[in-house]
XYZ file of N, CA, C and O in Angstrom:
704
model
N -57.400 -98.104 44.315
C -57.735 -96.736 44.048
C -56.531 -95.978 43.495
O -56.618 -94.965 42.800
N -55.444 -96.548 43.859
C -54.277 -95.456 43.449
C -54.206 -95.852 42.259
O -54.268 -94.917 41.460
N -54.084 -97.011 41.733
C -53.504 -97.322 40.591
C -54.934 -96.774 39.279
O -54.726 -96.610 38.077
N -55.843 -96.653 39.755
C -57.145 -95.829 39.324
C -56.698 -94.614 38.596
O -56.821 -94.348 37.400
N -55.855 -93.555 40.082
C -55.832 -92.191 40.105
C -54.120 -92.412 38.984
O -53.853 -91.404 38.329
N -53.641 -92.989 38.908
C -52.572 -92.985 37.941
C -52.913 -93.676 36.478
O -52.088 -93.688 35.565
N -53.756 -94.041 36.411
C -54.336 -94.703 34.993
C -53.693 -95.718 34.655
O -53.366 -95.583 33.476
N -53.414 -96.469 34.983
C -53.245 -98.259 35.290
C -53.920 -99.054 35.667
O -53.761 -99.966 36.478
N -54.935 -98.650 34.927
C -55.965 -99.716 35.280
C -56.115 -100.788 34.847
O -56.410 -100.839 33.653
N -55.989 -102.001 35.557
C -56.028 -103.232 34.792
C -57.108 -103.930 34.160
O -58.255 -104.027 34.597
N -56.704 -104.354 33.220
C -58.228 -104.828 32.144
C -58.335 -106.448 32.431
O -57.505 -107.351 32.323
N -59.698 -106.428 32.838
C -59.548 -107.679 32.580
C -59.678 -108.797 31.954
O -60.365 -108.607 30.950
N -59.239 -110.249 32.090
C -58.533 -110.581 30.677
C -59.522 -111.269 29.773
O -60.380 -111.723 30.531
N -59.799 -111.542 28.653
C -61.206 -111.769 27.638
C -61.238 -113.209 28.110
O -60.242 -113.929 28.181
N -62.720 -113.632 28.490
C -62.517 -115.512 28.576
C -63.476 -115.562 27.240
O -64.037 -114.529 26.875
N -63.648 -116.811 26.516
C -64.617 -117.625 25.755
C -65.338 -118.234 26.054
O -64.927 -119.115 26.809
N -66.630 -118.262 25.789
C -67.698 -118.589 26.752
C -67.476 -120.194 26.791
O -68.471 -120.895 26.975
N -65.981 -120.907 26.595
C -65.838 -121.915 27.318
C -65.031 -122.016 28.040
O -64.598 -123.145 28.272
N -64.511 -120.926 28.671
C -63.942 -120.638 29.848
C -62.172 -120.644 29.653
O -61.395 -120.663 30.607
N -61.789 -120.626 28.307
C -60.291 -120.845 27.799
C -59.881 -121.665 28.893
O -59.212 -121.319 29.867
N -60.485 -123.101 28.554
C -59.756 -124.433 28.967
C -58.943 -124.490 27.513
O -58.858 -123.898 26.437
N -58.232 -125.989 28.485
C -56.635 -126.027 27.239
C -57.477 -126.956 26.394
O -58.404 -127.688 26.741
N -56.967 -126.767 25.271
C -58.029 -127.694 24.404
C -59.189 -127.786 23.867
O -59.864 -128.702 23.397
N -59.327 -126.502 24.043
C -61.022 -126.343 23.533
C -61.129 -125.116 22.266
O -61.012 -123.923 22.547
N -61.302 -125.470 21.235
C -61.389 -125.199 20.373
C -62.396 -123.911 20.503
O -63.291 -123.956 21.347
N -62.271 -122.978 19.820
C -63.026 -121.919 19.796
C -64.315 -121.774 18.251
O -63.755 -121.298 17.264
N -65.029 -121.937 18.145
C -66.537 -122.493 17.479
C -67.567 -121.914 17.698
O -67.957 -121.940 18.866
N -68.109 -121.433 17.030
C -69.499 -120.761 17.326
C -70.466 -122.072 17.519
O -70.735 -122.780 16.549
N -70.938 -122.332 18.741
C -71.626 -124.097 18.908
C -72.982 -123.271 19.073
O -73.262 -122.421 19.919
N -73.767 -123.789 17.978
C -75.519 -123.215 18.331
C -75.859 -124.385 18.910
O -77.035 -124.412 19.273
N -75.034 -125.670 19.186
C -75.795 -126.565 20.055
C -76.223 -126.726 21.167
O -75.531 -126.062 21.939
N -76.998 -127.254 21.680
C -77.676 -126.776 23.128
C -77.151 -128.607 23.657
O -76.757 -128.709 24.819
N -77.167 -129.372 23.145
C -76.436 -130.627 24.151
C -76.330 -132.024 22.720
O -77.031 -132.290 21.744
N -75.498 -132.405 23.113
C -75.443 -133.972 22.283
C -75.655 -135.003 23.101
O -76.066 -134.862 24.253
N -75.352 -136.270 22.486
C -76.160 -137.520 23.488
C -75.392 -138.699 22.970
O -75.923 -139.104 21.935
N -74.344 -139.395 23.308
C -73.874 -140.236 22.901
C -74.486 -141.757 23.659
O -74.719 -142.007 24.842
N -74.632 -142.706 22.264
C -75.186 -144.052 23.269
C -74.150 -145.029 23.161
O -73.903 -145.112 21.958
N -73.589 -145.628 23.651
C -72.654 -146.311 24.021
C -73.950 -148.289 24.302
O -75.139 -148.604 24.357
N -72.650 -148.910 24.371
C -73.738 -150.755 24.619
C -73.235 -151.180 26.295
O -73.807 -150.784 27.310
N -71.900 -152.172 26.241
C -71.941 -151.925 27.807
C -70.790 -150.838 28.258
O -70.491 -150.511 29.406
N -70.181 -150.331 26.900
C -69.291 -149.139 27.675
C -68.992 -148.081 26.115
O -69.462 -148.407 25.024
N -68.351 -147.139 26.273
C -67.785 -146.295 24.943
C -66.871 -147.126 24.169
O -66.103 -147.983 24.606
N -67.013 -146.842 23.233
C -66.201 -147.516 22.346
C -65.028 -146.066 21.996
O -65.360 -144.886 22.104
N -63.674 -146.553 21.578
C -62.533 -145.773 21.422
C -62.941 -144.692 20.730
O -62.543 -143.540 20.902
N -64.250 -145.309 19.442
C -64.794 -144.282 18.233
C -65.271 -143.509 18.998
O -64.772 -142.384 19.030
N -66.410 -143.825 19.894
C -67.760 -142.908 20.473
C -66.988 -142.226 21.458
O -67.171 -141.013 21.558
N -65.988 -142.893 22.359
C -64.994 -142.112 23.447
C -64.030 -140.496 22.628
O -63.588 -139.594 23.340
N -63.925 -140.500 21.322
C -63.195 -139.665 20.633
C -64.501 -138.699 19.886
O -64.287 -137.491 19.987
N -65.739 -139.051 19.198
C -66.489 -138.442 18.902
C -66.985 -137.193 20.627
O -66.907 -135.969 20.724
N -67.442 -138.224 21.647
C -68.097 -137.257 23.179
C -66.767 -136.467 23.285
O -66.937 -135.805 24.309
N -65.465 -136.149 22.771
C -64.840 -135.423 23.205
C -64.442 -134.370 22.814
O -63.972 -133.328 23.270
N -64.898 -135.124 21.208
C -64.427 -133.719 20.198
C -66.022 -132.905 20.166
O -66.078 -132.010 19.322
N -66.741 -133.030 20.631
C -68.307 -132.624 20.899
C -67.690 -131.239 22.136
O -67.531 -130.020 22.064
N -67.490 -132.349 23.240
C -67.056 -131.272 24.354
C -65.929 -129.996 24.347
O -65.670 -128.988 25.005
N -65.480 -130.669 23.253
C -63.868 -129.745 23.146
C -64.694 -128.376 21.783
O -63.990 -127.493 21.292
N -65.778 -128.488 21.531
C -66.555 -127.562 20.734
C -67.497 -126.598 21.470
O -68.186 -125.653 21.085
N -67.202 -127.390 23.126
C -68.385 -126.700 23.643
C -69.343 -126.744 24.170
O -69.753 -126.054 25.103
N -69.900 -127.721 23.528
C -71.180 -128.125 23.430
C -71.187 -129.346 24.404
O -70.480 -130.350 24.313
N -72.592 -128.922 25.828
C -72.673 -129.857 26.758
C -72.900 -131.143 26.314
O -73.903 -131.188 25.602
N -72.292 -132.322 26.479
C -72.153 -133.839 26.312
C -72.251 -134.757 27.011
O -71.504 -134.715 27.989
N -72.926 -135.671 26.921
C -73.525 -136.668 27.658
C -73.519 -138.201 26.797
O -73.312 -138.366 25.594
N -73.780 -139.112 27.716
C -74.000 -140.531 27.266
C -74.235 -141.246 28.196
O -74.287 -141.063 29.412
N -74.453 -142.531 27.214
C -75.417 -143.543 28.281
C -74.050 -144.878 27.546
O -73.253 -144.859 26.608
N -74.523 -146.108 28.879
C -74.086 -147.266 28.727
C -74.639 -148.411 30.025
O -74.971 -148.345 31.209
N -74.498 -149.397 29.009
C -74.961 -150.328 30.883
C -74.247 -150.984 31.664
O -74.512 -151.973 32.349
N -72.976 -150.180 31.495
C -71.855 -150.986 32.594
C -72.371 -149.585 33.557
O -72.589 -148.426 33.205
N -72.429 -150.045 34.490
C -72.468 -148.727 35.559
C -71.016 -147.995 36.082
O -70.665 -146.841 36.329
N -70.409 -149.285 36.104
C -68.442 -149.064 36.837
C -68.102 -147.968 35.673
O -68.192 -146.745 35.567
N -67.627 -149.147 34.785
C -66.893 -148.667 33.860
C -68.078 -146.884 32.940
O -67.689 -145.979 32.202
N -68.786 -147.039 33.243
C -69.364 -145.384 32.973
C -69.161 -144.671 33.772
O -68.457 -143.709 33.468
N -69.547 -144.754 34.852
C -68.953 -143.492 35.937
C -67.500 -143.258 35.889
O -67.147 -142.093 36.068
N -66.382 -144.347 35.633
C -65.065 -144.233 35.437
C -64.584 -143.049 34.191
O -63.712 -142.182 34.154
N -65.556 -143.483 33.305
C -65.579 -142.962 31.623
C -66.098 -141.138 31.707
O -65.781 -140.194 30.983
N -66.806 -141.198 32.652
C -67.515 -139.799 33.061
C -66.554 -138.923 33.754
O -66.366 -137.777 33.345
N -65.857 -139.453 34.909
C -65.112 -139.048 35.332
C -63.977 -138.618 34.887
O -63.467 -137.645 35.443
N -63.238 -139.334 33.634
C -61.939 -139.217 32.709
C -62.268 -137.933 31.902
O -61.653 -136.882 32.086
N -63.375 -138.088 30.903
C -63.819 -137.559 29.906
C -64.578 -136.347 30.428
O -64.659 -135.543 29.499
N -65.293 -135.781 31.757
C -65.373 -134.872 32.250
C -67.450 -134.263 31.544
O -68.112 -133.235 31.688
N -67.671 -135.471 30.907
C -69.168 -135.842 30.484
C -70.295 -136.292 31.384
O -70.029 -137.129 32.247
N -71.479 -135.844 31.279
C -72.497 -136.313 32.413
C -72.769 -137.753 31.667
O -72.816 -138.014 30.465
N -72.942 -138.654 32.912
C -73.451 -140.391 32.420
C -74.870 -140.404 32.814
O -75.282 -139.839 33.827
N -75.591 -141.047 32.009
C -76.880 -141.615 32.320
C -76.843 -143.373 32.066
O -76.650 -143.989 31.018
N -77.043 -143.761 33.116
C -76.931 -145.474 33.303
C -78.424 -145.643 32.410
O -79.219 -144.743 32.137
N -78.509 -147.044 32.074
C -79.092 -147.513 31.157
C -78.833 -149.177 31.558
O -77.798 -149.833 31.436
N -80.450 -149.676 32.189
C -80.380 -151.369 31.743
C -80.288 -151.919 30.358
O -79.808 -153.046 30.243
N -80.694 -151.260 29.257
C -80.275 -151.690 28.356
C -80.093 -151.027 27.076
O -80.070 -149.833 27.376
N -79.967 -151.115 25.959
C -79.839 -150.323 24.857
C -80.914 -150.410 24.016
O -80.880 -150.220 22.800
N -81.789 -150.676 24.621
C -83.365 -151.144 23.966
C -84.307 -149.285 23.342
O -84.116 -148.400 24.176
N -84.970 -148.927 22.369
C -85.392 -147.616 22.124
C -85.758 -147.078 23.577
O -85.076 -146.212 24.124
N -86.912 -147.666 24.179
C -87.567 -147.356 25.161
C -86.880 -146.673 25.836
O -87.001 -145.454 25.964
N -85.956 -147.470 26.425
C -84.524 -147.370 27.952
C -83.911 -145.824 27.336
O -83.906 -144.737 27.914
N -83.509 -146.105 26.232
C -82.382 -144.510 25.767
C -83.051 -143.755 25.207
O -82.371 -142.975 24.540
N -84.254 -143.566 25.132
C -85.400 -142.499 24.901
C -85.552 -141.788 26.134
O -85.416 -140.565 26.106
N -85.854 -142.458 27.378
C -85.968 -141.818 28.039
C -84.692 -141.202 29.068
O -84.778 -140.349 29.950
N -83.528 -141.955 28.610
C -82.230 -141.169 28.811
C -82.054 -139.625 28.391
O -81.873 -138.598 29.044
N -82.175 -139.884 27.117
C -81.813 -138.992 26.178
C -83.266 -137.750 26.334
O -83.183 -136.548 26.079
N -84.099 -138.244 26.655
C -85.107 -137.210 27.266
C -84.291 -136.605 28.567
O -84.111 -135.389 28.503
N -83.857 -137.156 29.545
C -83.971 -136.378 30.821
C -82.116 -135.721 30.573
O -81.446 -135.018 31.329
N -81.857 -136.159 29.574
C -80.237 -134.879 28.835
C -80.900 -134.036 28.551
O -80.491 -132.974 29.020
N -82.357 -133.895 27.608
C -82.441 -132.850 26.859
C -83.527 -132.029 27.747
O -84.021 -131.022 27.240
N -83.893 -132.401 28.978
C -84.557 -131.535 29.956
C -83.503 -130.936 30.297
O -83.590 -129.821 29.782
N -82.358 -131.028 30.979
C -81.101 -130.865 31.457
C -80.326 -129.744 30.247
O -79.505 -128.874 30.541
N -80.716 -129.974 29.197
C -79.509 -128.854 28.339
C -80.875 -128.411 27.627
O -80.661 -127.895 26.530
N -81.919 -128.470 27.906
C -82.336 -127.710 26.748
C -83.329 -128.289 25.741
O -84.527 -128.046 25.595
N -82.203 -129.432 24.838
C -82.700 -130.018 23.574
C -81.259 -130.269 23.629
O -80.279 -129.630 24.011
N -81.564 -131.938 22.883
C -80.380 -132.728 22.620
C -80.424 -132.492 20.995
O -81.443 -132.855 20.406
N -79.350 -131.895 20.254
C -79.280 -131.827 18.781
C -78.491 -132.335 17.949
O -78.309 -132.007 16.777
N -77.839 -133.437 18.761
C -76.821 -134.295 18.112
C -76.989 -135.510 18.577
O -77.024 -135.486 19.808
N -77.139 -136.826 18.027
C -77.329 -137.847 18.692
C -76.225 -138.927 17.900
O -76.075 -139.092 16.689
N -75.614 -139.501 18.892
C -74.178 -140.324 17.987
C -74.515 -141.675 18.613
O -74.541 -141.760 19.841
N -74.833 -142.972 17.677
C -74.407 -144.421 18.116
C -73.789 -144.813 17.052
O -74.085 -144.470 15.908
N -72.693 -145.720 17.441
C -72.595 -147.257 16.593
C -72.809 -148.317 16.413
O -73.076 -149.034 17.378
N -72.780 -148.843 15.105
C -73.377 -150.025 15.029
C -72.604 -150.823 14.022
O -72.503 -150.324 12.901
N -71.883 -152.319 14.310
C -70.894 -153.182 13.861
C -69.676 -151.867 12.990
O -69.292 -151.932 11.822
N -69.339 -150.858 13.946
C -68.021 -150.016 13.307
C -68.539 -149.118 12.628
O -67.732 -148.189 12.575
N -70.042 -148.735 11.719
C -70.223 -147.478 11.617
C -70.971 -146.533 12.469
O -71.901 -146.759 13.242
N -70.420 -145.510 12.192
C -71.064 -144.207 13.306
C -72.087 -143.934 12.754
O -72.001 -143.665 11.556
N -73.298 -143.902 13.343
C -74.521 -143.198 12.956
C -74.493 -141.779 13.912
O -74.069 -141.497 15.033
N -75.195 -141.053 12.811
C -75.054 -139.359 13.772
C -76.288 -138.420 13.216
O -76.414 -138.013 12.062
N -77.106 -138.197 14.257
C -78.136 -137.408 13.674
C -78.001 -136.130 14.364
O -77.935 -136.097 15.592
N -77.942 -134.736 13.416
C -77.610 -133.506 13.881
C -79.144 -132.713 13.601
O -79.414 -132.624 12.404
N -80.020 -132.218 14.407
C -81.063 -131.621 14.172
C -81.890 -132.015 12.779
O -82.272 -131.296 11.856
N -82.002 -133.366 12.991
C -82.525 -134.018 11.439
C -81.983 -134.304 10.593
O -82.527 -134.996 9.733
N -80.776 -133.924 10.483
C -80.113 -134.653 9.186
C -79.232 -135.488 9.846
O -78.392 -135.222 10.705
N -79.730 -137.200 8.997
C -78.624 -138.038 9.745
C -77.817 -138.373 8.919
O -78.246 -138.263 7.770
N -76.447 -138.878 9.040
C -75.507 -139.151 8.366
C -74.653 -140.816 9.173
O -74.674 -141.193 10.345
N -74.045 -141.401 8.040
C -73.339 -142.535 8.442
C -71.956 -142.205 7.793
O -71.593 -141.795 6.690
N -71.434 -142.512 8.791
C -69.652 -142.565 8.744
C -68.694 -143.836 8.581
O -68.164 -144.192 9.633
N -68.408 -144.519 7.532
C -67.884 -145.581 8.066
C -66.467 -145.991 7.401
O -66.046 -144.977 6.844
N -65.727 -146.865 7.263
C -64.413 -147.229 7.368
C -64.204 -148.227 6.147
O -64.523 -149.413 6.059
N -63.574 -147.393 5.231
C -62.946 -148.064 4.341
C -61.947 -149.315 4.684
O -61.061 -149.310 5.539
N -62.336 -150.471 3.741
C -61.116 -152.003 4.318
C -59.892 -151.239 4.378
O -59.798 -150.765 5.510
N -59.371 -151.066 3.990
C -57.826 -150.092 4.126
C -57.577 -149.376 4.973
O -56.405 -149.186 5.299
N -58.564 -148.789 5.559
C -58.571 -147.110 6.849
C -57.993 -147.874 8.188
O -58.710 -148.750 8.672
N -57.017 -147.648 8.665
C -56.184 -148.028 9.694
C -57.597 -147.343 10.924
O -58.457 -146.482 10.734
N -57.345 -148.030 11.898
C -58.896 -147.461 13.074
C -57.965 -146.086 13.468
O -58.570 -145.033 13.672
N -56.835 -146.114 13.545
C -56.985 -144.604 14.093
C -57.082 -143.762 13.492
O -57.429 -142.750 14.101
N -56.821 -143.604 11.755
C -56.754 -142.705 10.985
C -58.243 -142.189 10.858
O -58.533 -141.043 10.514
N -59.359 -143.410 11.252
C -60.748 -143.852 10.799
C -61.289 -142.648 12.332
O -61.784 -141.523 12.400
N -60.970 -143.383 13.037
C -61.121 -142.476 14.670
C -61.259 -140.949 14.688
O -62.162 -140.242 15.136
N -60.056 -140.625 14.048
C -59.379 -139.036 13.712
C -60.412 -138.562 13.048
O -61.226 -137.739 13.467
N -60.379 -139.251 11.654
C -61.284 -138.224 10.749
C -63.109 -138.477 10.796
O -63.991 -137.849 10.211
N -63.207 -139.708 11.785
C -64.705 -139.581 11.750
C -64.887 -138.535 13.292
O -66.083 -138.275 13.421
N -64.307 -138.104 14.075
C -64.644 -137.716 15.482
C -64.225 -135.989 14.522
O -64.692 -135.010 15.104
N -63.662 -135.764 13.582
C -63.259 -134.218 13.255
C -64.373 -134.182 11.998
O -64.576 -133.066 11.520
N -65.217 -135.478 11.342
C -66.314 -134.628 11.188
C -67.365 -134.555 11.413
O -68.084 -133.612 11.082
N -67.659 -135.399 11.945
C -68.845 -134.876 13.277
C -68.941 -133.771 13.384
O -69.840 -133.069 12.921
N -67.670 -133.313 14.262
C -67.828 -131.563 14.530
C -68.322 -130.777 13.231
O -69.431 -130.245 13.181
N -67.608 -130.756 12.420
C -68.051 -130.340 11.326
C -69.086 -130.759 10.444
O -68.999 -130.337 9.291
N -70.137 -131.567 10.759
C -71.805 -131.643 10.343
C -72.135 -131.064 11.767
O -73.306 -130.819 11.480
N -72.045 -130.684 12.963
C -72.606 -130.113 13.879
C -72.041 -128.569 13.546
O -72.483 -127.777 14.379
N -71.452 -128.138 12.864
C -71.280 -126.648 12.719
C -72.626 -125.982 12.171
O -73.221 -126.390 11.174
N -72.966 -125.054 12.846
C -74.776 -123.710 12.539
C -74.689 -124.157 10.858
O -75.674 -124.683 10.341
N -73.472 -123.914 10.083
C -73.427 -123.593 8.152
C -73.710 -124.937 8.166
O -74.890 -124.983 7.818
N -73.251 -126.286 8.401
C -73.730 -127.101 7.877
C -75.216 -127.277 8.531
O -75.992 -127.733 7.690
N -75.625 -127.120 9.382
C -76.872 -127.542 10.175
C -78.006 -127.010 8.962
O -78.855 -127.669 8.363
N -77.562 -125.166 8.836
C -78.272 -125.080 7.735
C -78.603 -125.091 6.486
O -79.600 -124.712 5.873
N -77.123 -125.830 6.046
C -77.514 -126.599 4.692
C -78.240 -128.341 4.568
O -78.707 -129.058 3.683
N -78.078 -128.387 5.462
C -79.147 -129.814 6.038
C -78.151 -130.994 5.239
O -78.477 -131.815 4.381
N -76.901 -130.752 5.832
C -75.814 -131.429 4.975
C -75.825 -133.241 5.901
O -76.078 -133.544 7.066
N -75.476 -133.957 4.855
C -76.432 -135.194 5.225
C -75.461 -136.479 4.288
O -74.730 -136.014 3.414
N -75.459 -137.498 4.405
C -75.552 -138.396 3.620
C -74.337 -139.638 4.639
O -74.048 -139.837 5.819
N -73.956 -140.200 3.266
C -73.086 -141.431 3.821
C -71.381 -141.299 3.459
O -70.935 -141.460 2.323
N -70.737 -141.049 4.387
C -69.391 -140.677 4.395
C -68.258 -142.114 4.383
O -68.430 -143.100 5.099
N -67.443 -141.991 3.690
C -66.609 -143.556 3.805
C -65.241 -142.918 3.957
O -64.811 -142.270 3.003
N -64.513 -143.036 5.059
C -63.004 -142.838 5.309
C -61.927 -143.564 4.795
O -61.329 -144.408 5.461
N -61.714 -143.340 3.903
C -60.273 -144.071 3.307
C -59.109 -144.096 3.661
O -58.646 -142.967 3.823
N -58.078 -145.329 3.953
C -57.008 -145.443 4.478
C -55.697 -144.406 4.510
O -54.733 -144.464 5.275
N -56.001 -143.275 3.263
C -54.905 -141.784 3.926
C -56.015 -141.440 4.361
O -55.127 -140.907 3.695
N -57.073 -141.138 4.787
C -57.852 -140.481 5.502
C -58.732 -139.447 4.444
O -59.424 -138.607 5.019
N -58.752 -139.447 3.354
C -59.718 -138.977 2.560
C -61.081 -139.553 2.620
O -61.525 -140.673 2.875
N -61.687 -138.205 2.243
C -63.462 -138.897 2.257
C -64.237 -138.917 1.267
O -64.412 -138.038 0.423
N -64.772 -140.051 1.371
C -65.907 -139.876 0.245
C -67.185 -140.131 0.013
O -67.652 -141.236 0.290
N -68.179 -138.824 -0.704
C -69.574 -138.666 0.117
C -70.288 -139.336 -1.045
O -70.128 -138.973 -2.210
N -71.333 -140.643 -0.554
C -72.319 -141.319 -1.463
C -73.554 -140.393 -0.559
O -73.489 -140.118 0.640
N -74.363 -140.120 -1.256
C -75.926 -140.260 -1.225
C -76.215 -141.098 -1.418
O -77.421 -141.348 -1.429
């Protein structure tokens, strides 16, 4: 009250509706949840894509059928796990159903397959994959930073889409 009656009142301090954790990028995320599928565990790619998802904001989830090593992966990465006997449609349909009861609607869906990323963002799907030359981490970096960026509202509503190839400095290049 005193500090009231002297006009010192303290303001209090602005958060971002992701709570200004360290590392979290500030993004307007119209996404309501993503869904990463993983085989018997994340792969380094899909472990760097669920993070740069989360670090946007946007609630994140995945499946795999190691049970250990997922709850371990959940726990690190700070992502909800949904166990999975197998990677069969059926099994991660109905994963990926009881994420998108849970957030809403799942509007990003990320697997790989023999090293390329498949990624479907509210219908438009896109493939990401790795030039012979692209060192894996350079490949890692720039496929998990654009993800985020085909999940941004401007691209969502340009229905931006196609087949992306990462080249060994890390340049990209878009085939239809």
């Amino acid at each position: 009250m005193e500090e009231y009656r002297k006009g010192a009142v303290r303001k209090p301090e602005r958060r971002s509706p992701s709570g200004n954790k360290p590392h979290t990028a500030l993004m307007p995320c119209a996404l309501r949840g993503a869904f990463v599928i993983g085989d018997t565990a994340l792969s380094p790619l899909l472990k760097a894509c669920a993070m740069a998802l989360r670090d946007t904001s946007c609630r994140t989830a995945f499946c795999c059928t190691d049970k250990a090593v997922g709850a371990t992966t959940a726990q690190a990465l700070g992502l909800q796990y949904y166990p999975v006997q197998d990677t069969g449609c059926a099994t991660v349909s109905a994963a990926v159903d009881k994420a998108g009861e849970a957030y809403g609607a799942i509007d990003v869906l990320v697997y790989e397959v023999s090293g390329t990323l498949y990624v479907d963002v509210s219908g438009a799907q896109s493939t990401i994959s790795q030039a012979p030359d692209c060192p894996l981490e350079v490949f890692i970096a720039a496929a998990s930073r654009l993800l985020v960026y085909l999940a941004l509202p401007q691209s969502i509503d340009l229905c931006l889409g196609g087949h992306f190839v990462i080249a060994g400095d890390g340049h990209l290049s878009i085939i239809k």
